[in-house]
Amino acid sequence: MDLDGKVCVVTGAASGIGEEIARQFGARGATVAMIDVRAETAGQVAEQITEKGPGSAAEFSCDLRSVQEIEAALAAITARFGRLDVVVNVAGLANRTPVEDITEAEWDLLNDVNLKAPFFVAQQAYRVMLTQKSGKIINIASHRAHTTDGNHLIYAATKAGLQAVTRDLAVAGGRHGIEVNTVSPGYVLTPMTEHNLRNE
């Protein structure tokens, strides 16, 4: 996969799946815009990607709970690089709170990060891609959108919602050359899931 000259945006790029996607894009020649609230960590990863080449990376600090910060980050990326070719919405939070103990604050937090943020990131990218008449948006959902263990209610709801958002974006964008898809991983060894993978 040759991404030479492509501008690729990755959210949640400071660690886990987002970090690995950013590294793989850089290794294939892309210019990677790394969005993460952990600016220092993302900046360190961006430096490593650039040093290794052949692509390059830059960090853009953003609290994805804020639509205003999302708009500012995507505007800065577009102004700096001139286009958006690929956007991957990776950033997310999980919960294992028993149903009877879920609070409004936890509900709002996971919905803000896992569902609202990917839509508004995609919306900003979509507007740019409409003018280009091309682009790809990839939303990272989860197997929890399809399966349940009774312990991930909010997470599962947000990931199922993200699949619905993706379907609508795909139909709306397809006629304009914009492809929108989800990927639904199972367990991947990341800081967020390692406690599960140690449980025999």
PDB file of N, CA and C in Angstrom, residues 138-191:
ATOM      1  N   ILE A 138     -12.447   6.249   7.906  1.00  0.00           N
ATOM      2  CA  ILE A 138     -12.527   4.924   8.522  1.00  0.00           C
ATOM      3  C   ILE A 138     -12.806   5.110  10.006  1.00  0.00           C
ATOM      4  N   ASN A 139     -13.898   4.533  10.477  1.00  0.00           N
ATOM      5  CA  ASN A 139     -14.270   4.616  11.878  1.00  0.00           C
ATOM      6  C   ASN A 139     -13.999   3.277  12.560  1.00  0.00           C
ATOM      7  N   ILE A 140     -13.245   3.314  13.645  1.00  0.00           N
ATOM      8  CA  ILE A 140     -12.951   2.086  14.373  1.00  0.00           C
ATOM      9  C   ILE A 140     -14.089   1.816  15.348  1.00  0.00           C
ATOM     10  N   ALA A 141     -14.869   0.805  15.050  1.00  0.00           N
ATOM     11  CA  ALA A 141     -15.965   0.392  15.921  1.00  0.00           C
ATOM     12  C   ALA A 141     -15.443  -0.715  16.850  1.00  0.00           C
ATOM     13  N   SER A 142     -16.164  -1.797  16.998  1.00  0.00           N
ATOM     14  CA  SER A 142     -15.740  -2.869  17.895  1.00  0.00           C
ATOM     15  C   SER A 142     -16.646  -4.072  17.705  1.00  0.00           C
ATOM     16  N   HIS A 143     -16.119  -5.240  18.040  1.00  0.00           N
ATOM     17  CA  HIS A 143     -16.979  -6.434  18.056  1.00  0.00           C
ATOM     18  C   HIS A 143     -18.098  -6.264  19.074  1.00  0.00           C
ATOM     19  N   ARG A 144     -17.928  -5.344  20.043  1.00  0.00           N
ATOM     20  CA  ARG A 144     -18.973  -5.100  21.034  1.00  0.00           C
ATOM     21  C   ARG A 144     -20.214  -4.453  20.411  1.00  0.00           C
ATOM     22  N   ALA A 145     -20.109  -3.959  19.188  1.00  0.00           N
ATOM     23  CA  ALA A 145     -21.299  -3.464  18.500  1.00  0.00           C
ATOM     24  C   ALA A 145     -22.239  -4.612  18.140  1.00  0.00           C
ATOM     25  N   HIS A 146     -21.694  -5.849  18.129  1.00  0.00           N
ATOM     26  CA  HIS A 146     -22.475  -7.018  17.705  1.00  0.00           C
ATOM     27  C   HIS A 146     -22.663  -8.041  18.817  1.00  0.00           C
ATOM     28  N   THR A 147     -21.784  -8.031  19.812  1.00  0.00           N
ATOM     29  CA  THR A 147     -21.812  -9.046  20.864  1.00  0.00           C
ATOM     30  C   THR A 147     -21.840  -8.365  22.229  1.00  0.00           C
ATOM     31  N   THR A 148     -22.230  -9.115  23.255  1.00  0.00           N
ATOM     32  CA  THR A 148     -22.295  -8.515  24.581  1.00  0.00           C
ATOM     33  C   THR A 148     -21.914  -9.531  25.646  1.00  0.00           C
ATOM     34  N   ASP A 149     -21.389  -9.002  26.754  1.00  0.00           N
ATOM     35  CA  ASP A 149     -21.159  -9.835  27.930  1.00  0.00           C
ATOM     36  C   ASP A 149     -21.868  -9.246  29.141  1.00  0.00           C
ATOM     37  N   GLY A 150     -22.701  -8.232  28.910  1.00  0.00           N
ATOM     38  CA  GLY A 150     -23.436  -7.609  29.999  1.00  0.00           C
ATOM     39  C   GLY A 150     -22.646  -6.601  30.796  1.00  0.00           C
ATOM     40  N   ASN A 151     -21.402  -6.335  30.384  1.00  0.00           N
ATOM     41  CA  ASN A 151     -20.536  -5.452  31.156  1.00  0.00           C
ATOM     42  C   ASN A 151     -20.081  -4.207  30.405  1.00  0.00           C
ATOM     43  N   HIS A 152     -20.501  -4.040  29.159  1.00  0.00           N
ATOM     44  CA  HIS A 152     -19.990  -2.933  28.352  1.00  0.00           C
ATOM     45  C   HIS A 152     -21.128  -2.138  27.712  1.00  0.00           C
ATOM     46  N   LEU A 153     -22.173  -1.858  28.470  1.00  0.00           N
ATOM     47  CA  LEU A 153     -23.386  -1.303  27.871  1.00  0.00           C
ATOM     48  C   LEU A 153     -23.128   0.004  27.131  1.00  0.00           C
ATOM     49  N   ILE A 154     -22.481   0.971  27.771  1.00  0.00           N
ATOM     50  CA  ILE A 154     -22.294   2.265  27.114  1.00  0.00           C
ATOM     51  C   ILE A 154     -21.370   2.114  25.913  1.00  0.00           C
ATOM     52  N   TYR A 155     -20.271   1.409  26.100  1.00  0.00           N
ATOM     53  CA  TYR A 155     -19.307   1.200  25.024  1.00  0.00           C
ATOM     54  C   TYR A 155     -19.985   0.551  23.823  1.00  0.00           C
ATOM     55  N   ALA A 156     -20.757  -0.511  24.072  1.00  0.00           N
ATOM     56  CA  ALA A 156     -21.437  -1.220  22.982  1.00  0.00           C
ATOM     57  C   ALA A 156     -22.426  -0.310  22.267  1.00  0.00           C
ATOM     58  N   ALA A 157     -23.153   0.491  23.038  1.00  0.00           N
ATOM     59  CA  ALA A 157     -24.130   1.397  22.434  1.00  0.00           C
ATOM     60  C   ALA A 157     -23.452   2.429  21.541  1.00  0.00           C
ATOM     61  N   THR A 158     -22.316   2.963  21.997  1.00  0.00           N
ATOM     62  CA  THR A 158     -21.631   3.971  21.185  1.00  0.00           C
ATOM     63  C   THR A 158     -21.059   3.362  19.914  1.00  0.00           C
ATOM     64  N   LYS A 159     -20.536   2.144  20.006  1.00  0.00           N
ATOM     65  CA  LYS A 159     -19.939   1.518  18.823  1.00  0.00           C
ATOM     66  C   LYS A 159     -21.007   1.093  17.823  1.00  0.00           C
ATOM     67  N   ALA A 160     -22.151   0.644  18.302  1.00  0.00           N
ATOM     68  CA  ALA A 160     -23.261   0.359  17.391  1.00  0.00           C
ATOM     69  C   ALA A 160     -23.749   1.643  16.737  1.00  0.00           C
ATOM     70  N   GLY A 161     -23.801   2.712  17.513  1.00  0.00           N
ATOM     71  CA  GLY A 161     -24.181   4.006  16.954  1.00  0.00           C
ATOM     72  C   GLY A 161     -23.202   4.491  15.909  1.00  0.00           C
ATOM     73  N   LEU A 162     -21.913   4.234  16.145  1.00  0.00           N
ATOM     74  CA  LEU A 162     -20.894   4.651  15.183  1.00  0.00           C
ATOM     75  C   LEU A 162     -21.059   3.916  13.858  1.00  0.00           C
ATOM     76  N   GLN A 163     -21.493   2.670  13.924  1.00  0.00           N
ATOM     77  CA  GLN A 163     -21.749   1.944  12.674  1.00  0.00           C
ATOM     78  C   GLN A 163     -22.923   2.566  11.918  1.00  0.00           C
ATOM     79  N   ALA A 164     -23.937   3.013  12.633  1.00  0.00           N
ATOM     80  CA  ALA A 164     -25.073   3.666  11.971  1.00  0.00           C
ATOM     81  C   ALA A 164     -24.637   4.985  11.338  1.00  0.00           C
ATOM     82  N   VAL A 165     -23.819   5.755  12.056  1.00  0.00           N
ATOM     83  CA  VAL A 165     -23.281   7.001  11.503  1.00  0.00           C
ATOM     84  C   VAL A 165     -22.498   6.712  10.234  1.00  0.00           C
ATOM     85  N   THR A 166     -21.692   5.659  10.266  1.00  0.00           N
ATOM     86  CA  THR A 166     -20.862   5.304   9.119  1.00  0.00           C
ATOM     87  C   THR A 166     -21.707   4.962   7.903  1.00  0.00           C
ATOM     88  N   ARG A 167     -22.773   4.200   8.118  1.00  0.00           N
ATOM     89  CA  ARG A 167     -23.638   3.822   6.988  1.00  0.00           C
ATOM     90  C   ARG A 167     -24.224   5.061   6.313  1.00  0.00           C
ATOM     91  N   ASP A 168     -24.714   6.010   7.116  1.00  0.00           N
ATOM     92  CA  ASP A 168     -25.292   7.219   6.529  1.00  0.00           C
ATOM     93  C   ASP A 168     -24.241   8.047   5.800  1.00  0.00           C
ATOM     94  N   LEU A 169     -23.064   8.188   6.412  1.00  0.00           N
ATOM     95  CA  LEU A 169     -21.990   8.935   5.758  1.00  0.00           C
ATOM     96  C   LEU A 169     -21.576   8.269   4.448  1.00  0.00           C
ATOM     97  N   ALA A 170     -21.556   6.944   4.452  1.00  0.00           N
ATOM     98  CA  ALA A 170     -21.151   6.212   3.247  1.00  0.00           C
ATOM     99  C   ALA A 170     -22.118   6.445   2.098  1.00  0.00           C
ATOM    100  N   VAL A 171     -23.405   6.421   2.406  1.00  0.00           N
ATOM    101  CA  VAL A 171     -24.409   6.646   1.356  1.00  0.00           C
ATOM    102  C   VAL A 171     -24.359   8.091   0.882  1.00  0.00           C
ATOM    103  N   ALA A 172     -24.240   9.026   1.829  1.00  0.00           N
ATOM    104  CA  ALA A 172     -24.188  10.442   1.454  1.00  0.00           C
ATOM    105  C   ALA A 172     -22.927  10.765   0.661  1.00  0.00           C
ATOM    106  N   GLY A 173     -21.800  10.185   1.058  1.00  0.00           N
ATOM    107  CA  GLY A 173     -20.528  10.529   0.438  1.00  0.00           C
ATOM    108  C   GLY A 173     -20.195   9.769  -0.817  1.00  0.00           C
ATOM    109  N   GLY A 174     -20.789   8.604  -0.973  1.00  0.00           N
ATOM    110  CA  GLY A 174     -20.419   7.748  -2.095  1.00  0.00           C
ATOM    111  C   GLY A 174     -20.562   8.418  -3.443  1.00  0.00           C
ATOM    112  N   ARG A 175     -21.598   9.206  -3.610  1.00  0.00           N
ATOM    113  CA  ARG A 175     -21.835   9.881  -4.903  1.00  0.00           C
ATOM    114  C   ARG A 175     -20.835  11.013  -5.148  1.00  0.00           C
ATOM    115  N   HIS A 176     -20.066  11.353  -4.100  1.00  0.00           N
ATOM    116  CA  HIS A 176     -19.076  12.428  -4.225  1.00  0.00           C
ATOM    117  C   HIS A 176     -17.644  11.909  -4.178  1.00  0.00           C
ATOM    118  N   GLY A 177     -17.487  10.601  -4.287  1.00  0.00           N
ATOM    119  CA  GLY A 177     -16.146  10.027  -4.278  1.00  0.00           C
ATOM    120  C   GLY A 177     -15.551   9.842  -2.894  1.00  0.00           C
ATOM    121  N   ILE A 178     -16.393   9.919  -1.862  1.00  0.00           N
ATOM    122  CA  ILE A 178     -15.936   9.759  -0.483  1.00  0.00           C
ATOM    123  C   ILE A 178     -16.356   8.379   0.019  1.00  0.00           C
ATOM    124  N   GLU A 179     -15.381   7.574   0.393  1.00  0.00           N
ATOM    125  CA  GLU A 179     -15.646   6.229   0.905  1.00  0.00           C
ATOM    126  C   GLU A 179     -15.593   6.247   2.428  1.00  0.00           C
ATOM    127  N   VAL A 180     -16.600   5.645   3.068  1.00  0.00           N
ATOM    128  CA  VAL A 180     -16.669   5.623   4.529  1.00  0.00           C
ATOM    129  C   VAL A 180     -16.948   4.196   4.983  1.00  0.00           C
ATOM    130  N   ASN A 181     -16.105   3.703   5.889  1.00  0.00           N
ATOM    131  CA  ASN A 181     -16.234   2.322   6.371  1.00  0.00           C
ATOM    132  C   ASN A 181     -15.920   2.241   7.857  1.00  0.00           C
ATOM    133  N   THR A 182     -16.342   1.136   8.463  1.00  0.00           N
ATOM    134  CA  THR A 182     -15.916   0.830   9.826  1.00  0.00           C
ATOM    135  C   THR A 182     -15.038  -0.409   9.809  1.00  0.00           C
ATOM    136  N   VAL A 183     -14.194  -0.496  10.816  1.00  0.00           N
ATOM    137  CA  VAL A 183     -13.462  -1.711  11.139  1.00  0.00           C
ATOM    138  C   VAL A 183     -13.848  -2.056  12.575  1.00  0.00           C
ATOM    139  N   SER A 184     -14.181  -3.315  12.830  1.00  0.00           N
ATOM    140  CA  SER A 184     -14.637  -3.717  14.166  1.00  0.00           C
ATOM    141  C   SER A 184     -13.682  -4.739  14.761  1.00  0.00           C
ATOM    142  N   PRO A 185     -12.615  -4.283  15.437  1.00  0.00           N
ATOM    143  CA  PRO A 185     -11.641  -5.235  15.987  1.00  0.00           C
ATOM    144  C   PRO A 185     -12.210  -6.028  17.157  1.00  0.00           C
ATOM    145  N   GLY A 186     -11.635  -7.204  17.367  1.00  0.00           N
ATOM    146  CA  GLY A 186     -11.808  -7.905  18.629  1.00  0.00           C
ATOM    147  C   GLY A 186     -10.752  -7.383  19.581  1.00  0.00           C
ATOM    148  N   TYR A 187     -10.354  -8.203  20.529  1.00  0.00           N
ATOM    149  CA  TYR A 187      -9.345  -7.751  21.491  1.00  0.00           C
ATOM    150  C   TYR A 187      -7.983  -7.609  20.819  1.00  0.00           C
ATOM    151  N   VAL A 188      -7.385  -6.458  21.011  1.00  0.00           N
ATOM    152  CA  VAL A 188      -6.041  -6.156  20.530  1.00  0.00           C
ATOM    153  C   VAL A 188      -5.232  -5.732  21.755  1.00  0.00           C
ATOM    154  N   LEU A 189      -3.991  -6.166  21.833  1.00  0.00           N
ATOM    155  CA  LEU A 189      -3.174  -5.854  22.997  1.00  0.00           C
ATOM    156  C   LEU A 189      -2.808  -4.373  22.999  1.00  0.00           C
ATOM    157  N   THR A 190      -3.522  -3.603  23.802  1.00  0.00           N
ATOM    158  CA  THR A 190      -3.266  -2.174  23.981  1.00  0.00           C
ATOM    159  C   THR A 190      -3.356  -1.885  25.479  1.00  0.00           C
ATOM    160  N   PRO A 191      -2.904  -0.697  25.900  1.00  0.00           N
ATOM    161  CA  PRO A 191      -3.035  -0.360  27.316  1.00  0.00           C
ATOM    162  C   PRO A 191      -4.471  -0.448  27.829  1.00  0.00           C
TER     163      PRO A 191
END
